[in-house]
Structure formats: C-alpha cells, structure tokens
C-alpha cells in the first residue's frame, strides 16, 4: 500500500497501480485524458535549453525554459534572446539557492561584458495594458478561484447547485490577497486590475516562474541575471520584478541544489556553484534535437474541468473538497511531445 | 552589487551589507528587532531531533521538528511520541521526494512492526472544535490577510487611512480560497469556520508543515509515515490529512534531496533513499545538547508589524506594496537560542 500514501494528492501523476478507473477522475487524470485539440504546441522560438554541468554521478542536467508570449514579452525577453544568441551564459553558474524562495544564475564575477544593444526596460513594463484585453477583463472571460457553489455559499446563498461549471454565467470571480482578480491567459497565471486602467494585468510569481534579478529601483535588470521560484509563491514580488517565463522541464535540477549558506542563499565559494555549460535558444539546435512541449489550453473545457477538480478534489483519496484553490496551486499542465 | 539582487525580497535575512539602517524596516528586520518578551520558548518536550546519515561529503544532517501544542495535539502526536520513544524510526529512511510537494519518510519495507498502544484516530480529529476558541472566532482576535486600507479599498471605501494597524477594530478579515477565515493561533497558521460549529478550526499545509501519510479513507495514518511540505502550500490537503508539526531547523536537508523518479516521487532503489540514523524526543538528549528555539508570539505587536510588512513591503527594494499576503507567505519567525 506504500504507493497509495498521499497518492491521489499528487496532481499530475497517474496513480501507480490504477487497475481500474477511479470513479471520479483526479486533476491529473482529467488532463491526461484531454483530447489532442486541447493541447497547444509551444513554439521552439520560445524555448531556452539550459545545460548544467553533469551531476556528481555524471548524469546530464538539462532544464528547459519557456519564454512568455505577447502581450507579456516585454523588452527583457528581447534581451534574453540576445544573451542566448551571444552564448553569454556559457561558463556562468548558478550562484544562489535560497530555500523556499529562488534559485538564481548568471555571472558570479559581475565582470563579464554584456552584449551590445540590450534594452533598458522601464518599471512601467511590469504591468501590461492593452485594449485587446478589455473585453476579457470586463466579463467575457471570467477569473476563477472558487467553484460556483462555494462562491454562492460564501455570498450567503444556498441554491444547492453542486455543478462543476465554475465558468458558468453565475460564477463569481474571487480576488486573492494580492489582486482583485486572478485568471489564466494563453496558458499563464495572471492578475487583472482594470479599476484604474482597462486591461491592466501582470503575470504571477508561482512555483517555476522565471524572473529577472535586479538592483535597487529604478533598475529593472537586463535579463542576464535570472531566477526561478522554488517555494511558496512569493507574490509580493509581482509588479516589483519582471517575470519572463517558466521552467517546463528539469526544474528538479535547480530546486534540489544544495542551499547556499551565505546571505540570501548565495554560495560562499566557487566550488559550490553549479556550472552552466550553455543556454541556447531551442532554434539553435538541429530540428531533431529540439525539445518539444505542449500546454493544456487554458481556454479549453478540459482545463476548466481540471481547474475545478484542483479546487474540489473528489477523487477517492479525498474526504472533503476545499471549494477553492490558490491560482498557484493550479499549475497549467505541460507535457513533452515525443519525436515522431 | 551582487548581494543586492533580490535583496530586500528575502524575508528573514538581514541585508548583507547594511551600513546604515533602512528607512523602513523589512519584515526580517522587524522580527530581529522584536524585544525578548515577544519571543516564546518552544518546550523541549515538543521537539523531535531527526539525524539523517551524513551527506556525501560527510557533513551531518540534523532536522528539528516542533510538534503542535494543544488544542492541535491530537492522537497522532501521542503516537509519534511513542514511536520516538521506541526509537522506531532508527534505520528507516526518506523514501519519497516529489518536487513542489512533499518529502516523506518511514519504513520502506512496510514490514516493521509498530509499537503497541498506538491510537487509531478518527477523521473528525482533522478539525478542532473547543469552547475556548469561541470568543476568538467571534471577533475578539480577528484574522488577518489584508491591511486595513487595502480591505477598505476593496470594499469600495477610500478613507485615506494608510495606517499599519491591521488588527484595528476597522479591520476586515479576509477569506482565502480555502477557508472563510485564516489567522494565527499560538504561533501556528490556522483556518477558522464557525458557521456550523463554534470554534471549528484546523492547521494549514504551509511550507515546512509536517503531516501524517495515510492510506485511503477511513484510514488516518498512525504517525509512523510522515511528510513535510516542500513547495507551494498544498492547502487542498487541509482537513484531509493530519498535520502534526513543522520543521524549525534543517529543512534544507530534506528539501534539497534528489527528487524520486518513481510514481509520486518515490525512490526506485534502496541506494537512493536517505537513511535515518535516529529520531529522538529532544528530552532524551542530555540537557546541554538539546536544541532550543523560540518563535515570535503571534499575539505580539512585533508580529503584527511583521505580518503587515509582509503584506505591504515598503522597504527600499520594493516599488509597489501588495496590500495583502497569503497566510503561508507570512512564515512565523523562529530562531535558535544559543546555550548560555
């Protein structure tokens, strides 16, 4: 029975010994059963391939990062593309690992010249505002956190509706502690705030998200110094630091690194740093060697069912569904595509 | 400038090169400056000392766990005391490391006999309800997530109050996605729900919390199989699994272990498991060798200021305070006490 311990609590892993289908599917089972049309290929041009030096046992350590698409692809992402094209990170290292916070990499010497032509991006770019999003934020595509029945219950109503349709017209989007609305857009977790500016929105510091290290304001960082979230979502960083992407493969090679013993988790000696052999745009690799991934469309019915199941675990392990979920606890399903 | 990258974003670490005091203190600085009276000693009788086998470089790996006090010390905690007294975990191992989820330990063989006299605890014990808490939940000690001004702003009022007093009488406690109210009690993050039962409350699956692995319901686990949260708070487990404590020291020895490659992050071979040399009640150690820790009283003014600063980062690194915080992003400050 060892494998059943906490079994159904794992989201994206199928039960180890599922001999018959569960009466109510888990979130991971819902995602795994989604039809091909609900999966969207991630463009190779949006992928970065990071190869750390092999581990102590000689095993390769590859991490793949997806850069954010428009409208979230601000100037930092252009800089990152230039840095990758210049092979700038080759020979740099992971320099900081702070438990329950971030893993950070870049040039430990702080002396390596940057490529020319990098943009200096203003702080205003931490938040996106474009007319295209107005319709979405004015009610067309509602945010989600609470299920319909839970939202109704909390609002003091008990209409007895136990339906799964959290996106139905009766659904009430919920704020969280950090923003008046949270939702998904094009496969990414975002916050919305159109009270002051139509379509104002920004990406969220969830587990696995990649951001740009910076010095004190008004510096916003170039993109040469990057970090990935490896703990409880540090949402207080939202709108304070640029987010540029997420790790879609191999985060364990970063999250399981030894924690640094210096201030803020910096490694204190050269020997502790994890060497970065290379970071490449996937498009630099031969076509057959490019990593390929898909994400579950956040506009799909499959994702709606998946998100609802995350918020209301009814698969057999659970005895009491929560009735809601933190948006960072609804990771967008991503899967590798095998070469044909 | 390397150490300034993301510097003020770290909560409990003082700035590395703070040559003059920051104009507005960070949460970590507020906690560090709290007077001695605001720190509460954790009883040695509530501490477990877990010694893993030394790491590959021969470095010792000690983890210290604090068990929950009353009213959260249900039958599982009595079982854990018995298991520790029987030295039951000696020679067992860490068997599962699932990224962004849990590290789990116990008897990998599943054949080791348990000590006699362990309680079978019913599921009803996942939630506490006692009259003593009634006053607290009916308004005496409010929950906190949003600052007063942010709560007012979201409620459509703009009274211009920028004060820090989030516990003032005008404060509106906020629900989160998982519970109608969240707050702290005796140094622990908890949820409250007294709509159906006065004083009904339960502890939360925040980073570092320790819980009891179990099989399918109605099994609730004995306490022999334990896990610690090492990722985004899996709050959907609240009220579905027993929580019994938290790691107060050395979590990095667990969170940085290699991720298991089997289903649910289980290690697939004996060689991958991290051997547990011993788990002992701290009271079994000679007095001089007992670890000693204090936590910042969650009833103290210092904690109120600390929590407000977590929700409203105004220290120099930040350009935009969030106006709120997830309760799991307000870790209760804990510090070691040096032997005199």
Coordinates of N, CA and C in Angstrom, one line a residue, chain A residues 16-195:
Chain A
X16 N -0.1 4.9 -9.4 CA 0.9 4.0 -9.8 C 0.3 2.6 -10.2
X17 N -0.7 2.2 -9.5 CA -1.3 0.9 -9.8 C -2.8 1.0 -10.0
X18 N -3.1 1.9 -11.0 CA -4.5 2.1 -11.3 C -5.0 0.9 -12.1
X19 N -5.6 0.0 -11.5 CA -6.0 -1.2 -12.2 C -7.4 -1.0 -12.8
X20 N -8.2 -0.1 -12.2 CA -9.5 0.3 -12.8 C -9.6 1.8 -12.6
X21 N -10.4 2.3 -13.5 CA -10.5 3.8 -13.5 C -11.2 4.2 -12.1
X22 N -10.7 5.4 -11.6 CA -11.3 5.9 -10.4 C -12.7 6.4 -10.7
X23 N -13.6 6.3 -9.8 CA -15.0 6.7 -10.1 C -15.0 8.2 -10.5
X24 N -14.3 9.0 -9.8 CA -14.2 10.4 -10.2 C -12.7 10.7 -10.5
X25 N -12.5 11.2 -11.7 CA -11.0 11.4 -12.1 C -10.3 12.5 -11.3
X26 N -9.1 12.3 -11.1 CA -8.2 13.3 -10.4 C -7.9 14.3 -11.4
X27 N -7.4 15.5 -11.0 CA -7.0 16.5 -11.9 C -6.0 16.0 -13.0
X28 N -5.0 15.2 -12.5 CA -4.0 14.7 -13.5 C -4.7 13.8 -14.5
X29 N -5.7 13.0 -14.0 CA -6.4 12.1 -15.0 C -7.2 12.9 -16.0
X30 N -7.8 14.0 -15.5 CA -8.5 14.8 -16.5 C -7.6 15.4 -17.5
X31 N -6.5 15.9 -17.1 CA -5.5 16.5 -18.0 C -5.0 15.4 -19.0
X32 N -4.7 14.2 -18.5 CA -4.1 13.2 -19.3 C -5.2 12.7 -20.4
X33 N -6.4 12.8 -20.0 CA -7.5 12.4 -20.9 C -7.9 13.5 -21.9
X34 N -7.4 14.7 -21.8 CA -7.8 15.8 -22.7 C -7.5 15.4 -24.1
X35 N -8.4 15.8 -25.0 CA -8.2 15.5 -26.5 C -7.1 16.3 -27.0
X36 N -6.5 15.8 -28.1 CA -5.3 16.4 -28.7 C -5.6 17.9 -29.1
X37 N -6.8 18.2 -29.4 CA -7.1 19.6 -29.8 C -7.0 20.6 -28.7
X38 N -7.0 20.1 -27.4 CA -6.9 21.0 -26.3 C -5.4 21.3 -25.9
X39 N -4.5 20.6 -26.6 CA -3.1 20.8 -26.3 C -2.5 21.7 -27.3
X40 N -1.7 22.7 -26.8 CA -1.2 23.7 -27.7 C 0.4 23.6 -27.7
X41 N 0.9 23.5 -28.9 CA 2.4 23.3 -29.0 C 3.1 24.6 -28.6
X42 N 4.1 24.5 -27.9 CA 4.9 25.7 -27.5 C 6.0 25.9 -28.6
X43 N 6.0 27.1 -29.2 CA 6.9 27.3 -30.3 C 8.4 27.1 -29.9
X44 N 9.2 26.5 -30.7 CA 10.6 26.3 -30.4 C 11.3 27.7 -30.2
X45 N 10.8 28.7 -30.8 CA 11.4 30.0 -30.7 C 11.1 30.6 -29.3
X46 N 10.2 30.0 -28.5 CA 10.0 30.5 -27.1 C 10.7 29.6 -26.1
X47 N 11.5 28.6 -26.5 CA 12.2 27.7 -25.6 C 13.7 28.0 -25.5
X48 N 14.1 28.0 -24.2 CA 15.6 28.1 -24.0 C 16.0 26.7 -23.4
X49 N 17.2 26.3 -23.8 CA 17.7 25.0 -23.3 C 18.9 25.3 -22.5
X50 N 18.9 25.0 -21.2 CA 20.0 25.3 -20.3 C 20.6 23.9 -19.9
X51 N 21.9 23.8 -20.1 CA 22.6 22.6 -19.7 C 23.6 22.9 -18.6
X52 N 23.2 22.4 -17.4 CA 24.2 22.5 -16.3 C 25.3 21.4 -16.5
X53 N 26.4 21.6 -15.9 CA 27.4 20.5 -15.9 C 26.8 19.3 -15.3
X54 N 27.2 18.1 -15.7 CA 26.6 16.9 -15.2 C 26.7 16.8 -13.7
X55 N 25.9 16.1 -13.0 CA 25.9 16.0 -11.6 C 27.1 15.1 -11.1
X56 N 27.2 14.9 -9.8 CA 28.3 14.2 -9.2 C 28.5 12.8 -9.8
X57 N 27.3 12.2 -10.2 CA 27.3 10.9 -10.8 C 27.5 10.9 -12.3
X58 N 27.7 12.1 -12.9 CA 27.9 12.1 -14.3 C 26.6 12.2 -15.1
X59 N 25.5 12.4 -14.4 CA 24.2 12.4 -15.1 C 24.0 13.9 -15.7
X60 N 23.5 13.9 -17.0 CA 23.3 15.3 -17.5 C 22.1 16.0 -16.8
X61 N 22.2 17.3 -16.8 CA 21.2 18.1 -16.1 C 20.7 19.1 -17.1
X62 N 19.6 18.8 -17.8 CA 19.0 19.8 -18.7 C 17.7 20.4 -18.2
X63 N 17.7 21.7 -18.3 CA 16.5 22.5 -17.9 C 15.9 23.2 -19.1
X64 N 14.6 23.2 -19.3 CA 14.0 23.9 -20.5 C 13.1 25.0 -19.9
X65 N 13.3 26.2 -20.5 CA 12.5 27.3 -20.0 C 11.7 27.8 -21.2
X66 N 10.4 28.1 -20.9 CA 9.5 28.7 -21.9 C 9.4 30.2 -21.6
X67 N 9.8 31.0 -22.6 CA 9.6 32.5 -22.5 C 8.2 32.9 -22.7
X68 N 7.8 34.0 -22.1 CA 6.4 34.4 -22.2 C 6.1 35.0 -23.6
X69 N 4.9 34.7 -24.1 CA 4.5 35.2 -25.4 C 3.9 36.6 -25.2
X70 N 3.6 37.3 -26.3 CA 2.8 38.5 -26.2 C 1.5 38.3 -25.6
X71 N 1.0 39.2 -24.8 CA 1.5 40.6 -24.6 C 2.5 40.7 -23.4
X72 N 3.0 39.6 -23.0 CA 3.9 39.6 -21.8 C 5.3 39.5 -22.2
X73 N 5.6 39.7 -23.5 CA 7.0 39.5 -23.9 C 7.7 40.9 -24.0
X74 N 7.8 41.5 -22.9 CA 8.4 42.8 -22.9 C 9.9 42.8 -23.2
X75 N 10.5 44.0 -23.1 CA 11.9 44.1 -23.5 C 12.9 43.2 -22.9
X76 N 12.7 42.7 -21.7 CA 13.6 41.8 -21.1 C 13.7 40.5 -22.0
X77 N 12.6 40.1 -22.6 CA 12.7 38.9 -23.3 C 13.5 39.1 -24.6
X78 N 13.4 40.2 -25.2 CA 14.4 40.5 -26.3 C 15.8 40.5 -25.9
X79 N 16.1 41.0 -24.7 CA 17.4 40.9 -24.1 C 17.9 39.5 -23.9
X80 N 17.0 38.7 -23.4 CA 17.3 37.3 -23.1 C 17.6 36.6 -24.4
X81 N 16.9 36.9 -25.5 CA 17.1 36.2 -26.8 C 18.5 36.6 -27.2
X82 N 18.9 37.9 -27.1 CA 20.2 38.3 -27.5 C 21.3 37.7 -26.7
X83 N 21.1 37.6 -25.4 CA 22.1 37.0 -24.5 C 22.3 35.5 -24.9
X84 N 21.2 34.8 -25.2 CA 21.3 33.4 -25.6 C 22.0 33.3 -26.9
X85 N 21.7 34.2 -27.9 CA 22.3 34.1 -29.2 C 23.8 34.4 -29.1
X86 N 24.2 35.2 -28.1 CA 25.6 35.5 -27.9 C 26.3 34.5 -27.1
X87 N 25.6 33.4 -26.7 CA 26.1 32.4 -25.8 C 26.7 33.0 -24.5
X88 N 26.0 34.0 -24.1 CA 26.6 34.8 -23.0 C 26.7 34.0 -21.7
X89 N 25.7 33.1 -21.5 CA 25.6 32.4 -20.2 C 26.6 31.2 -20.1
X90 N 27.2 30.8 -21.3 CA 28.1 29.7 -21.3 C 29.3 30.0 -20.3
X91 N 29.5 29.1 -19.4 CA 30.6 29.3 -18.5 C 30.2 30.1 -17.2
X92 N 28.9 30.6 -17.2 CA 28.5 31.2 -15.9 C 28.0 30.1 -15.0
X93 N 27.2 30.5 -14.0 CA 26.9 29.4 -13.0 C 25.6 29.8 -12.2
X94 N 25.1 28.8 -11.5 CA 24.0 29.0 -10.5 C 24.8 29.5 -9.3
X95 N 24.4 30.6 -8.8 CA 25.2 31.2 -7.7 C 24.4 31.4 -6.4
X96 N 23.2 31.1 -6.4 CA 22.3 31.4 -5.2 C 21.2 30.3 -5.2
X97 N 21.0 29.7 -4.0 CA 19.9 28.8 -3.8 C 19.4 29.1 -2.4
X98 N 18.2 29.8 -2.4 CA 17.6 30.1 -1.1 C 16.4 29.3 -0.9
X99 N 16.4 28.5 0.2 CA 15.3 27.6 0.5 C 14.0 28.3 0.5
X100 N 13.0 27.6 -0.1 CA 11.6 28.2 -0.1 C 11.5 29.5 -0.8
X101 N 12.4 29.8 -1.8 CA 12.4 31.1 -2.4 C 12.9 31.0 -3.9
X102 N 14.1 31.1 -4.1 CA 14.6 31.2 -5.5 C 15.9 30.5 -5.7
X103 N 16.1 30.1 -7.0 CA 17.5 29.7 -7.5 C 17.8 30.7 -8.5
X104 N 19.0 31.2 -8.4 CA 19.4 32.4 -9.3 C 20.7 32.1 -10.0
X105 N 20.8 32.5 -11.3 CA 22.0 32.2 -12.0 C 22.4 33.4 -12.8
X106 N 23.7 33.4 -13.2 CA 24.3 34.5 -14.0 C 25.8 34.5 -13.8
X107 N 26.4 35.7 -14.0 CA 27.8 35.8 -14.0 C 28.3 36.1 -12.5
X108 N 28.9 35.2 -11.9 CA 29.2 35.4 -10.5 C 30.3 36.4 -10.3
X109 N 31.1 36.6 -11.4 CA 32.2 37.6 -11.3 C 31.7 39.1 -11.4
X110 N 30.5 39.2 -12.0 CA 29.9 40.5 -12.3 C 30.8 41.4 -13.1
X111 N 31.7 40.7 -13.9 CA 32.6 41.5 -14.7 C 32.5 41.2 -16.2
X112 N 31.7 40.2 -16.5 CA 31.6 39.8 -17.9 C 30.8 40.8 -18.6
X113 N 31.3 41.3 -19.8 CA 30.7 42.4 -20.5 C 29.4 41.8 -21.1
X114 N 28.4 42.6 -21.1 CA 27.1 42.3 -21.8 C 27.2 42.5 -23.3
X115 N 26.4 41.8 -24.0 CA 26.3 42.1 -25.5 C 25.8 43.5 -25.7
X116 N 26.2 44.1 -26.8 CA 25.6 45.5 -27.0 C 24.2 45.4 -27.5
X117 N 23.5 46.5 -27.3 CA 22.1 46.6 -27.9 C 21.0 46.1 -26.9
X118 N 21.4 45.8 -25.7 CA 20.3 45.4 -24.7 C 19.5 46.6 -24.4
X119 N 18.2 46.3 -24.3 CA 17.3 47.4 -23.9 C 17.3 47.7 -22.4
X120 N 17.1 48.9 -22.1 CA 16.8 49.3 -20.7 C 15.3 49.4 -20.6
X121 N 14.7 48.5 -19.8 CA 13.2 48.5 -19.8 C 12.7 49.2 -18.6
X122 N 11.7 50.1 -18.7 CA 11.2 50.8 -17.6 C 10.3 50.0 -16.7
X123 N 10.2 50.5 -15.4 CA 9.3 49.8 -14.5 C 7.9 49.6 -14.9
X124 N 7.4 50.6 -15.7 CA 6.0 50.5 -16.2 C 5.7 49.2 -16.9
X125 N 6.8 48.6 -17.4 CA 6.5 47.4 -18.2 C 6.3 46.1 -17.3
X126 N 6.4 46.3 -16.0 CA 6.0 45.2 -15.1 C 4.5 44.8 -15.3
X127 N 3.7 45.8 -15.8 CA 2.3 45.7 -15.9 C 2.0 45.9 -17.4
X128 N 1.1 45.1 -17.9 CA 0.7 45.2 -19.3 C -0.7 45.9 -19.4
X129 N -0.9 46.7 -20.3 CA -2.2 47.2 -20.5 C -2.4 47.4 -22.0
X130 N -3.3 46.7 -22.6 CA -3.6 46.8 -24.0 C -5.1 46.7 -24.2
X131 N -5.6 47.4 -25.2 CA -7.0 47.4 -25.5 C -7.6 46.0 -25.7
X132 N -6.8 45.1 -26.3 CA -7.3 43.8 -26.7 C -7.8 43.1 -25.5
X133 N -7.3 43.4 -24.3 CA -7.7 42.6 -23.1 C -9.0 43.2 -22.5
X134 N -9.4 44.3 -23.0 CA -10.5 45.0 -22.3 C -11.8 44.1 -22.2
X135 N -12.1 43.5 -23.3 CA -13.3 42.6 -23.3 C -13.2 41.5 -22.3
X136 N -12.0 40.9 -22.3 CA -11.8 39.8 -21.4 C -12.0 40.3 -19.9
X137 N -11.4 41.4 -19.6 CA -11.5 41.8 -18.2 C -12.8 42.4 -17.8
X138 N -13.6 42.7 -18.8 CA -14.9 43.3 -18.5 C -16.0 42.2 -18.4
X139 N -15.6 41.0 -18.3 CA -16.6 40.0 -18.0 C -16.7 38.9 -19.0
X140 N -16.1 39.0 -20.2 CA -16.2 37.9 -21.2 C -15.6 36.6 -20.7
X141 N -14.5 36.7 -20.2 CA -13.7 35.5 -19.7 C -13.4 35.6 -18.2
X142 N -14.3 35.1 -17.4 CA -14.2 35.3 -16.0 C -12.9 34.7 -15.4
X143 N -12.5 35.3 -14.3 CA -11.5 34.7 -13.5 C -12.1 33.5 -12.7
X144 N -11.2 32.7 -12.2 CA -11.7 31.6 -11.4 C -10.8 31.4 -10.2
X145 N -11.4 31.1 -9.1 CA -10.7 30.6 -8.0 C -11.7 29.7 -7.2
X146 N -12.9 30.2 -7.0 CA -13.9 29.4 -6.2 C -14.8 28.7 -7.2
X147 N -15.3 27.6 -6.8 CA -16.4 26.9 -7.6 C -17.6 27.7 -7.4
X148 N -18.6 27.5 -8.3 CA -19.8 28.2 -8.3 C -20.6 28.1 -7.0
X149 N -20.7 26.8 -6.6 CA -21.4 26.6 -5.3 C -20.7 27.2 -4.1
X150 N -19.4 27.1 -4.1 CA -18.7 27.7 -3.0 C -18.8 29.2 -3.0
X151 N -18.7 29.8 -4.1 CA -18.8 31.3 -4.2 C -20.2 31.7 -3.7
X152 N -21.2 30.9 -4.1 CA -22.6 31.2 -3.7 C -22.7 31.0 -2.2
X153 N -22.1 30.0 -1.7 CA -22.2 29.7 -0.3 C -21.6 30.9 0.5
X154 N -20.5 31.3 0.0 CA -19.8 32.4 0.8 C -20.5 33.7 0.7
X155 N -21.3 33.8 -0.4 CA -22.0 35.1 -0.6 C -23.4 35.0 0.2
X156 N -23.5 33.9 0.9 CA -24.7 33.7 1.8 C -25.9 33.1 1.1
X157 N -25.7 32.6 -0.2 CA -26.8 32.0 -0.9 C -26.5 30.5 -0.9
X158 N -27.6 29.8 -0.8 CA -27.5 28.3 -0.9 C -28.5 27.8 -1.9
X159 N -28.1 27.8 -3.1 CA -29.1 27.4 -4.2 C -28.9 25.9 -4.5
X160 N -28.1 25.3 -3.7 CA -28.0 23.8 -3.9 C -27.3 23.4 -5.2
X161 N -26.7 24.3 -5.9 CA -26.1 24.0 -7.2 C -24.7 23.3 -6.9
X162 N -24.6 22.1 -7.2 CA -23.3 21.4 -7.0 C -22.6 21.2 -8.3
X163 N -23.0 21.9 -9.3 CA -22.4 21.7 -10.6 C -20.9 22.0 -10.7
X164 N -20.2 21.5 -11.7 CA -18.8 21.7 -11.8 C -18.4 22.9 -12.6
X165 N -19.4 23.5 -13.2 CA -19.2 24.6 -14.2 C -18.8 25.9 -13.5
X166 N -17.5 26.0 -13.2 CA -17.0 27.2 -12.5 C -17.0 28.4 -13.4
X167 N -17.1 28.2 -14.7 CA -17.0 29.3 -15.6 C -18.5 29.7 -16.1
X168 N -19.5 29.1 -15.5 CA -20.8 29.4 -15.9 C -21.1 30.9 -15.6
X169 N -22.2 31.3 -16.2 CA -22.5 32.8 -16.0 C -22.8 33.2 -14.6
X170 N -23.2 32.2 -13.8 CA -23.4 32.5 -12.4 C -22.2 32.6 -11.5
X171 N -21.0 32.3 -12.1 CA -19.8 32.2 -11.3 C -19.3 33.6 -10.9
X172 N -18.9 33.6 -9.6 CA -18.4 34.9 -9.1 C -16.9 34.8 -9.0
X173 N -16.2 35.6 -9.8 CA -14.7 35.6 -9.7 C -14.3 36.1 -8.3
X174 N -13.2 35.5 -7.8 CA -12.8 35.9 -6.5 C -11.4 36.6 -6.6
X175 N -11.3 37.6 -5.7 CA -10.0 38.2 -5.5 C -9.1 37.3 -4.8
X176 N -7.8 37.5 -4.8 CA -7.0 36.8 -3.8 C -6.3 37.9 -3.0
X177 N -5.4 37.6 -2.1 CA -4.8 38.6 -1.2 C -4.0 39.6 -2.0
X178 N -3.6 39.2 -3.2 CA -2.6 40.1 -3.9 C -3.3 40.9 -5.1
X179 N -4.4 40.6 -5.5 CA -5.0 41.2 -6.6 C -6.5 41.1 -6.7
X180 N -7.2 42.0 -7.3 CA -8.7 42.0 -7.3 C -9.2 40.8 -8.2
X181 N -8.4 40.4 -9.1 CA -8.9 39.2 -9.9 C -7.6 38.4 -10.4
X182 N -7.8 37.1 -10.4 CA -6.7 36.3 -10.9 C -7.4 35.3 -11.9
X183 N -6.6 35.0 -13.0 CA -7.2 34.2 -14.0 C -6.0 33.6 -14.8
X184 N -6.3 32.9 -15.9 CA -5.3 32.4 -16.8 C -5.5 33.1 -18.2
X185 N -4.4 33.4 -18.8 CA -4.4 33.9 -20.2 C -3.4 33.2 -21.0
X186 N -3.8 32.6 -22.1 CA -2.8 32.0 -23.0 C -1.9 31.0 -22.3
X187 N -2.4 30.4 -21.3 CA -1.7 29.3 -20.6 C -0.8 29.9 -19.4
X188 N -1.0 31.1 -19.0 CA -0.2 31.7 -17.9 C -1.1 32.2 -16.8
X189 N -0.7 32.1 -15.6 CA -1.4 32.7 -14.5 C -1.2 34.2 -14.4
X190 N -2.3 34.9 -14.4 CA -2.1 36.4 -14.3 C -3.1 37.0 -13.4
X191 N -2.8 38.3 -13.0 CA -3.8 39.1 -12.2 C -4.3 40.1 -13.1
X192 N -5.5 40.6 -12.8 CA -6.2 41.6 -13.6 C -6.5 42.8 -12.6
X193 N -6.4 44.0 -13.1 CA -6.9 45.1 -12.3 C -7.3 46.2 -13.3
X194 N -8.6 46.2 -13.7 CA -9.0 47.2 -14.6 C -9.7 48.4 -14.0
X195 N -9.5 48.5 -12.7 CA -10.2 49.6 -12.0 C -9.7 51.0 -12.4

